[in-house]
Amino acid sequence: MSSSSIADKTQVLKRRVAEDVERRREQLLELSRAIHANPELSWKEYEASARIAEIMREAGFASELGAYGVETAVEAVIGDGDLTVAICAEYDALPGIGHGCGHNVIATAGVGAALALAPVAQEAGLRVKLLGTPAEEHGGGKVALLKAGAWEDVDFSMMVHGMTGQDVSAAGMASTAVDRFEVVFHGLTAHAAAMPEQGINAASAATLALTAIGLLRQTVPKSTNMNAFVSLGGEATNVIPDKAVVQVELRAFEIDIWRALKKRVLACFEGAAIATGCTWEWAPTEFPYAPVDSDPALAAFWDSNLVARGRTIAQVSGVSGGSTDMGNVSQVLPAIHPMIAFLGETGPAHNPNFTISAATPAADDAALDGAVLLAWTSLDAALDPDVRADLKRRRAERPAGSTQITLEA
């Protein structure tokens, strides 16, 4: 097929998916509003996941709730093409402020894209997989699904995340690796006034460790981030506390720097234990998240489609998306995690004002545009002969089970 014929076919199919998203406008916005109105926390997104699984089933997808052994995960598949795209839908909320990260928009865009691609999948040679991925905010649902093999049969993967402000380039998307773990100091109780010399103060160990981490900040890269807070065993001021628990979060843009940072932070805890006579141990509390590694070809398609949809890409650099478990997906197969703006809205992420923004007409527009753009980018990848061949080659060269290897800090 000539390049002009391919271009014509691509435009025809793009027009059809855009029309399909518009036809489903009320259905999709009803989904967004329902998820927004009933915020469910990580691993407990029972109503959102069930609603999405049923929508996909009614549309003819082979739809499974509780996919890959994860209770609130969804897998919905349609088509028999030899190129598989996995489109991700997130739907977990934040404690206290609900959808202050706009995951109702993410879910709606993902569902809308998959539904719109279904009627054109055969013509594009696509197999379309919607993955409902729980617990992005805390827990790492995508990592659990990766470990279970959810991306083993996938050639490329995408999702879109809402933001306030202006639209930005997918190629400029940057996120940090994040590791969350718990440190426990064990000491020995004693009367704080009568016999303090017989106690071992776990709170002192925690205080020393956090002081050391504070001093460490001067000698680590400025792009890193360290956060910790302490909870103590015991409630009486006249009893030396024998237990202190420290919750720790470490972030960095580069994996090597992140791993080196963790070693230095753990040394702070070890030193504090030695200095106070406490024993200590640490354990992960969640799966580590990797940085997003955006695929250049997919990012270029997204940016082109964003403009074609009538949006404008703001010229900014180093857009940070915090941390996301989509980073882990991007480390093992071609993927992108672009942002789409709630134009005119200004509420900062993870803030009650963002929760309000995520239910505005601007967020509705972002959800629908996001659905169209995910579908258009999927079609571009499927119908561009060079990109398609490269995606298929990269999957063929991927060792069996390689997507199931999880990142360690």
Coordinates of C-alpha atoms in Angstrom, one line a residue:
M1 CA 0.0 0.0 0.0
S2 CA 1.4 3.4 -0.9
S3 CA 2.1 6.0 1.7
S4 CA -0.8 8.2 0.4
S5 CA -3.2 5.2 0.7
I6 CA -2.0 4.5 4.2
A7 CA -2.5 8.2 5.1
D8 CA -6.0 8.1 3.7
K9 CA -6.9 5.0 5.5
T10 CA -5.6 6.3 8.8
Q11 CA -7.6 9.5 8.4
V12 CA -10.8 7.5 7.7
L13 CA -10.4 5.3 10.7
K14 CA -9.5 8.3 12.9
R15 CA -12.6 10.1 11.8
R16 CA -14.7 7.0 12.7
V17 CA -13.2 6.7 16.2
A18 CA -13.8 10.4 16.9
E19 CA -17.4 10.0 15.8
D20 CA -17.7 6.9 18.1
V21 CA -16.4 8.8 21.1
E22 CA -18.9 11.6 20.4
R23 CA -21.7 9.2 20.0
R24 CA -20.9 7.7 23.4
R25 CA -20.5 11.2 25.0
E26 CA -23.2 10.8 27.6
Q27 CA -22.3 7.2 28.5
L28 CA -18.6 8.2 29.0
L29 CA -19.4 11.3 31.0
E30 CA -21.8 9.4 33.2
L31 CA -19.0 7.0 34.0
S32 CA -16.7 9.9 34.9
R33 CA -19.3 11.5 37.1
A34 CA -20.1 8.2 38.8
I35 CA -16.5 7.4 39.7
H36 CA -15.9 11.0 40.8
A37 CA -19.0 11.0 43.0
N38 CA -18.0 7.7 44.7
P39 CA -14.3 7.9 45.4
E40 CA -12.8 4.6 46.3
L41 CA -9.3 4.1 47.8
S42 CA -6.5 1.9 46.5
W43 CA -7.4 -1.8 46.2
K44 CA -11.0 -1.1 47.2
E45 CA -12.3 0.3 43.9
Y46 CA -15.2 -2.2 43.9
E47 CA -17.9 -0.1 42.2
A48 CA -15.7 1.6 39.6
S49 CA -14.1 -1.7 38.5
A50 CA -17.4 -3.5 38.3
R51 CA -19.0 -0.7 36.3
I52 CA -16.1 -0.7 33.8
A53 CA -16.1 -4.5 33.5
E54 CA -19.8 -4.4 32.7
I55 CA -19.5 -1.6 30.2
M56 CA -16.9 -3.5 28.3
R57 CA -18.8 -6.7 28.5
E58 CA -21.9 -5.1 27.0
A59 CA -19.8 -3.7 24.2
G60 CA -18.7 -7.2 23.2
F61 CA -15.3 -7.4 24.9
A62 CA -14.2 -10.5 26.6
S63 CA -14.3 -8.8 30.0
E64 CA -13.0 -10.1 33.4
L65 CA -13.4 -8.5 36.8
G66 CA -10.7 -9.6 39.2
A67 CA -8.2 -10.2 36.4
Y68 CA -4.8 -11.7 37.2
G69 CA -5.9 -12.4 40.7
V70 CA -6.3 -8.8 41.6
E71 CA -9.8 -8.2 43.0
T72 CA -10.4 -4.8 41.5
A73 CA -8.5 -5.2 38.2
V74 CA -10.2 -5.4 34.9
E75 CA -9.1 -7.0 31.6
A76 CA -11.3 -6.5 28.5
V77 CA -10.1 -7.7 25.1
I78 CA -11.4 -7.5 21.6
G79 CA -10.0 -8.1 18.2
D80 CA -7.6 -10.7 16.7
G81 CA -4.9 -8.5 15.1
D82 CA -1.3 -9.4 15.5
L83 CA -0.5 -6.1 17.2
T84 CA -1.8 -5.6 20.7
V85 CA -2.2 -2.3 22.5
A86 CA -3.0 -2.2 26.2
I87 CA -4.8 0.9 27.3
C88 CA -4.8 1.6 31.0
A89 CA -7.6 2.9 33.1
E90 CA -7.0 4.1 36.7
Y91 CA -9.8 4.8 39.1
D92 CA -8.5 5.0 42.7
A93 CA -9.0 8.1 44.8
L94 CA -7.0 9.9 47.5
P95 CA -7.8 9.7 51.2
G96 CA -9.8 12.7 52.4
I97 CA -10.0 14.6 49.1
G98 CA -11.5 12.0 46.7
H99 CA -10.5 12.4 43.1
G100 CA -7.9 15.1 43.7
C101 CA -5.8 13.4 41.0
G102 CA -8.6 13.1 38.5
H103 CA -8.5 9.3 38.0
N104 CA -12.2 9.5 37.0
V105 CA -10.9 11.2 33.9
I106 CA -8.2 8.6 33.3
A107 CA -10.7 5.8 33.5
T108 CA -13.1 7.5 31.2
A109 CA -10.5 8.3 28.6
G110 CA -9.2 4.7 28.6
V111 CA -12.6 3.1 28.4
G112 CA -13.7 5.6 25.6
A113 CA -10.5 4.8 23.6
A114 CA -11.0 1.1 23.8
L115 CA -14.6 1.2 22.9
A116 CA -13.9 3.5 19.9
L117 CA -11.1 1.2 18.7
A118 CA -13.2 -1.9 18.7
P119 CA -15.2 -1.3 15.5
V120 CA -12.0 -0.5 13.5
A121 CA -9.6 -3.0 15.2
Q122 CA -9.8 -5.5 12.4
E123 CA -9.1 -3.0 9.7
A124 CA -6.1 -1.7 11.7
G125 CA -4.8 -5.2 12.5
L126 CA -5.2 -4.5 16.2
R127 CA -6.0 -6.5 19.2
V128 CA -7.3 -4.0 21.9
K129 CA -6.9 -4.7 25.6
L130 CA -8.3 -2.4 28.3
L131 CA -6.5 -2.9 31.6
G132 CA -8.3 -1.5 34.6
T133 CA -5.4 -0.9 37.0
P134 CA -6.1 -0.3 40.7
A135 CA -4.1 1.3 43.4
E136 CA -1.9 3.7 41.5
E137 CA -1.9 6.3 44.3
H138 CA -0.6 3.8 46.9
G139 CA 0.2 0.2 46.3
G140 CA 1.2 -0.3 42.6
G141 CA -1.6 -2.1 40.9
K142 CA 0.2 -2.1 37.6
V143 CA 3.2 -3.7 39.2
A144 CA 1.0 -6.5 40.6
L145 CA -0.5 -7.0 37.1
L146 CA 3.0 -7.0 35.5
K147 CA 4.1 -9.7 37.9
A148 CA 1.1 -11.7 37.0
G149 CA 1.8 -11.4 33.2
A150 CA -0.8 -8.8 32.1
W151 CA 1.6 -7.2 29.6
E152 CA 3.2 -10.4 28.3
D153 CA 1.1 -10.5 25.1
V154 CA 1.2 -6.7 24.6
D155 CA 3.2 -4.8 21.9
F156 CA 2.7 -1.2 23.3
S157 CA 0.8 0.5 26.1
M158 CA -0.7 3.9 26.8
M159 CA -2.7 5.9 29.2
V160 CA -3.5 9.6 29.7
H161 CA -3.5 11.6 32.9
G162 CA -5.4 14.9 33.5
M163 CA -3.8 18.1 34.8
T164 CA -4.8 21.7 35.2
G165 CA -3.1 24.5 33.3
Q166 CA -1.8 24.0 29.7
D167 CA -1.2 21.0 27.5
V168 CA 2.4 19.8 27.3
S169 CA 4.4 17.5 25.1
A170 CA 4.3 13.8 25.8
A171 CA 8.0 13.6 24.9
G172 CA 8.7 16.0 27.8
M173 CA 6.9 13.9 30.4
A174 CA 9.2 13.1 33.4
S175 CA 8.4 11.2 36.5
T176 CA 10.5 10.1 39.5
A177 CA 11.2 6.6 40.7
V178 CA 9.7 6.2 44.2
D179 CA 10.4 3.7 47.0
R180 CA 8.3 3.4 50.1
F181 CA 9.4 1.4 53.1
E182 CA 9.0 1.1 56.9
V183 CA 11.8 1.1 59.5
V184 CA 11.1 -0.2 63.0
F185 CA 13.4 0.6 65.9
H186 CA 13.1 -1.7 69.0
G187 CA 14.4 -0.5 72.4
L188 CA 13.5 -1.3 76.0
T189 CA 11.0 0.3 78.3
A190 CA 12.0 1.7 81.7
H191 CA 10.7 4.4 84.1
A192 CA 11.8 7.6 82.5
A193 CA 12.6 9.3 85.8
A194 CA 13.5 6.5 88.3
M195 CA 15.7 4.3 86.1
P196 CA 16.3 5.8 82.7
E197 CA 19.7 4.2 82.4
Q198 CA 17.9 0.8 82.2
G199 CA 15.9 1.8 79.1
I200 CA 16.8 2.0 75.4
N201 CA 14.9 4.8 73.8
A202 CA 13.5 3.9 70.3
A203 CA 12.2 7.5 69.9
S204 CA 15.8 8.7 70.3
A205 CA 16.9 6.4 67.5
A206 CA 14.1 7.7 65.2
T207 CA 15.1 11.3 66.1
L208 CA 18.7 10.7 65.3
A209 CA 17.9 9.0 62.0
L210 CA 15.7 11.8 60.8
T211 CA 18.3 14.4 61.8
A212 CA 20.9 12.4 59.9
I213 CA 18.6 12.3 56.8
G214 CA 18.1 16.1 57.2
L215 CA 21.8 16.6 57.1
L216 CA 22.2 14.2 54.2
R217 CA 20.1 16.5 52.0
Q218 CA 23.0 18.8 51.5
T219 CA 25.1 16.2 49.8
V220 CA 22.6 14.5 47.5
P221 CA 21.4 15.7 44.1
K222 CA 18.8 18.5 44.3
S223 CA 16.4 16.5 42.1
T224 CA 16.0 13.9 44.8
N225 CA 13.3 13.9 47.4
M226 CA 13.2 12.4 50.8
N227 CA 10.2 12.3 53.2
A228 CA 9.6 10.5 56.5
F229 CA 7.3 10.5 59.5
V230 CA 7.4 8.7 62.9
S231 CA 4.9 6.9 65.0
L232 CA 5.8 5.8 68.5
G233 CA 4.8 2.8 70.7
G234 CA 3.6 3.8 74.2
E235 CA 1.6 6.8 75.3
A236 CA 2.9 7.6 78.8
T237 CA 5.6 10.4 79.2
N238 CA 7.1 8.5 82.2
V239 CA 7.9 5.4 80.1
I240 CA 10.8 5.3 77.8
P241 CA 9.3 4.2 74.4
D242 CA 10.6 0.8 73.2
K243 CA 9.3 1.1 69.6
A244 CA 9.4 3.7 66.9
V245 CA 8.1 3.2 63.4
V246 CA 9.3 5.4 60.6
Q247 CA 7.5 5.6 57.2
V248 CA 10.0 6.6 54.4
E249 CA 9.5 7.7 50.8
L250 CA 12.5 8.3 48.5
R251 CA 12.3 9.7 44.9
A252 CA 14.7 10.4 42.1
F253 CA 14.5 10.8 38.4
E254 CA 17.3 8.4 37.7
I255 CA 17.3 4.8 38.9
D256 CA 21.0 4.7 39.8
I257 CA 20.8 7.8 41.9
W258 CA 17.6 6.5 43.5
R259 CA 19.3 3.2 44.5
A260 CA 22.4 5.0 45.8
L261 CA 20.2 7.4 47.8
K262 CA 18.4 4.4 49.5
K263 CA 21.7 3.0 50.6
R264 CA 22.7 6.2 52.2
V265 CA 19.4 6.7 53.9
L266 CA 19.4 3.1 55.3
A267 CA 22.9 3.9 56.7
C268 CA 21.3 6.8 58.6
F269 CA 19.0 4.3 60.3
E270 CA 21.7 1.9 61.0
G271 CA 23.9 4.6 62.5
A272 CA 21.0 5.7 64.7
A273 CA 20.5 2.2 65.9
I274 CA 24.1 1.8 66.8
A275 CA 24.3 5.1 68.6
T276 CA 21.2 4.3 70.8
G277 CA 21.6 0.6 71.3
C278 CA 18.4 -0.2 69.5
T279 CA 17.8 -3.0 67.1
W280 CA 16.2 -2.2 63.8
E281 CA 14.7 -3.7 60.6
W282 CA 13.2 -2.4 57.5
A283 CA 10.7 -3.7 55.0
P284 CA 9.0 -2.4 51.8
T285 CA 5.4 -1.2 52.3
E286 CA 4.5 -0.9 48.6
F287 CA 6.0 -1.9 45.2
P288 CA 8.7 0.6 44.0
Y289 CA 7.7 2.7 41.0
A290 CA 10.1 3.3 38.1
P291 CA 10.5 6.6 36.1
V292 CA 8.5 6.9 32.9
D293 CA 10.5 6.1 29.8
S294 CA 8.4 7.5 27.0
D295 CA 8.7 5.8 23.6
P296 CA 9.7 8.5 21.1
A297 CA 7.6 7.3 18.2
L298 CA 4.4 7.0 20.3
A299 CA 5.1 10.4 22.0
A300 CA 5.5 12.0 18.6
F301 CA 2.2 10.6 17.4
W302 CA 0.5 11.8 20.6
D303 CA 1.8 15.3 20.2
S304 CA 0.8 15.5 16.5
N305 CA -2.7 14.3 17.4
L306 CA -3.0 16.7 20.3
V307 CA -2.5 19.6 17.9
A308 CA -4.8 18.0 15.3
R309 CA -7.5 17.9 17.9
G310 CA -7.3 21.6 18.3
R311 CA -5.1 21.9 21.4
T312 CA -1.9 23.8 21.8
I313 CA 1.3 22.4 23.3
A314 CA 2.8 24.9 25.7
Q315 CA 6.6 25.3 25.4
V316 CA 7.7 24.1 28.9
S317 CA 10.5 21.8 29.9
G318 CA 10.9 19.0 32.4
V319 CA 7.2 18.5 33.2
S320 CA 7.1 16.3 36.3
G321 CA 4.3 13.9 36.8
G322 CA 5.3 12.9 40.3
S323 CA 5.6 9.1 40.3
T324 CA 3.4 6.5 38.7
D325 CA 3.4 2.7 38.3
M326 CA 3.1 3.3 34.6
G327 CA 6.8 3.9 34.8
N328 CA 7.3 0.2 35.5
V329 CA 5.3 -0.6 32.4
S330 CA 7.4 1.8 30.3
Q331 CA 10.6 0.1 31.4
V332 CA 9.7 -3.2 29.9
L333 CA 7.8 -2.4 26.7
P334 CA 7.1 0.7 24.5
A335 CA 4.7 3.0 26.4
I336 CA 3.7 6.6 27.0
H337 CA 2.0 8.4 29.9
P338 CA 1.0 11.8 28.4
M339 CA -0.9 14.5 30.2
I340 CA -4.1 16.3 29.0
A341 CA -5.2 19.7 30.5
F342 CA -8.4 20.7 32.1
L343 CA -8.2 24.0 30.2
G344 CA -8.9 27.0 32.3
E345 CA -8.7 25.1 35.6
T346 CA -6.0 26.0 38.1
G347 CA -6.4 23.7 41.1
P348 CA -3.1 22.0 42.1
A349 CA -2.9 18.2 42.0
H350 CA -3.7 16.3 45.3
N351 CA -5.6 19.3 46.5
P352 CA -9.4 19.7 47.2
N353 CA -9.5 22.3 44.4
F354 CA -8.3 19.7 41.9
T355 CA -11.1 17.4 43.0
I356 CA -13.5 20.2 42.0
S357 CA -11.6 20.7 38.7
A358 CA -11.9 17.0 37.9
A359 CA -15.7 17.3 37.6
T360 CA -15.9 20.4 35.5
P361 CA -16.8 20.8 31.8
A362 CA -13.1 21.3 31.2
A363 CA -12.4 17.8 32.7
D364 CA -15.2 16.4 30.6
D365 CA -13.6 17.8 27.5
A366 CA -10.2 16.3 28.6
A367 CA -11.7 12.9 29.1
L368 CA -13.3 12.8 25.7
D369 CA -10.3 14.3 23.9
G370 CA -8.1 11.9 25.8
A371 CA -10.2 9.0 24.5
V372 CA -9.9 10.2 20.9
L373 CA -6.2 10.9 21.2
L374 CA -5.4 7.5 22.7
A375 CA -7.3 5.8 19.9
W376 CA -5.7 8.0 17.2
T377 CA -2.2 7.3 18.6
S378 CA -3.0 3.6 18.6
L379 CA -4.1 3.8 14.9
D380 CA -1.0 5.7 14.0
A381 CA 1.2 3.1 15.5
A382 CA -0.7 0.2 13.9
L383 CA -0.9 1.7 10.4
D384 CA 2.6 3.2 10.1
P385 CA 4.6 0.3 8.5
D386 CA 7.9 1.2 10.1
V387 CA 6.6 1.8 13.6
R388 CA 4.4 -1.3 13.4
A389 CA 7.4 -3.4 12.3
D390 CA 9.6 -2.0 15.1
L391 CA 7.0 -2.7 17.8
K392 CA 6.6 -6.3 16.6
R393 CA 10.3 -6.7 16.4
R394 CA 10.8 -5.5 19.9
R395 CA 8.1 -7.8 21.3
A396 CA 9.6 -10.7 19.4
E397 CA 13.0 -10.0 20.9
R398 CA 11.6 -9.7 24.5
P399 CA 12.5 -12.8 26.5
A400 CA 9.5 -14.7 27.8
G401 CA 8.6 -13.5 31.3
S402 CA 10.6 -10.3 30.9
T403 CA 7.7 -8.0 31.6
Q404 CA 7.1 -9.8 34.9
I405 CA 10.5 -8.9 36.4
T406 CA 9.8 -6.1 38.9
L407 CA 12.1 -3.2 39.7
E408 CA 14.0 -3.2 43.0
A409 CA 15.3 -0.1 44.7

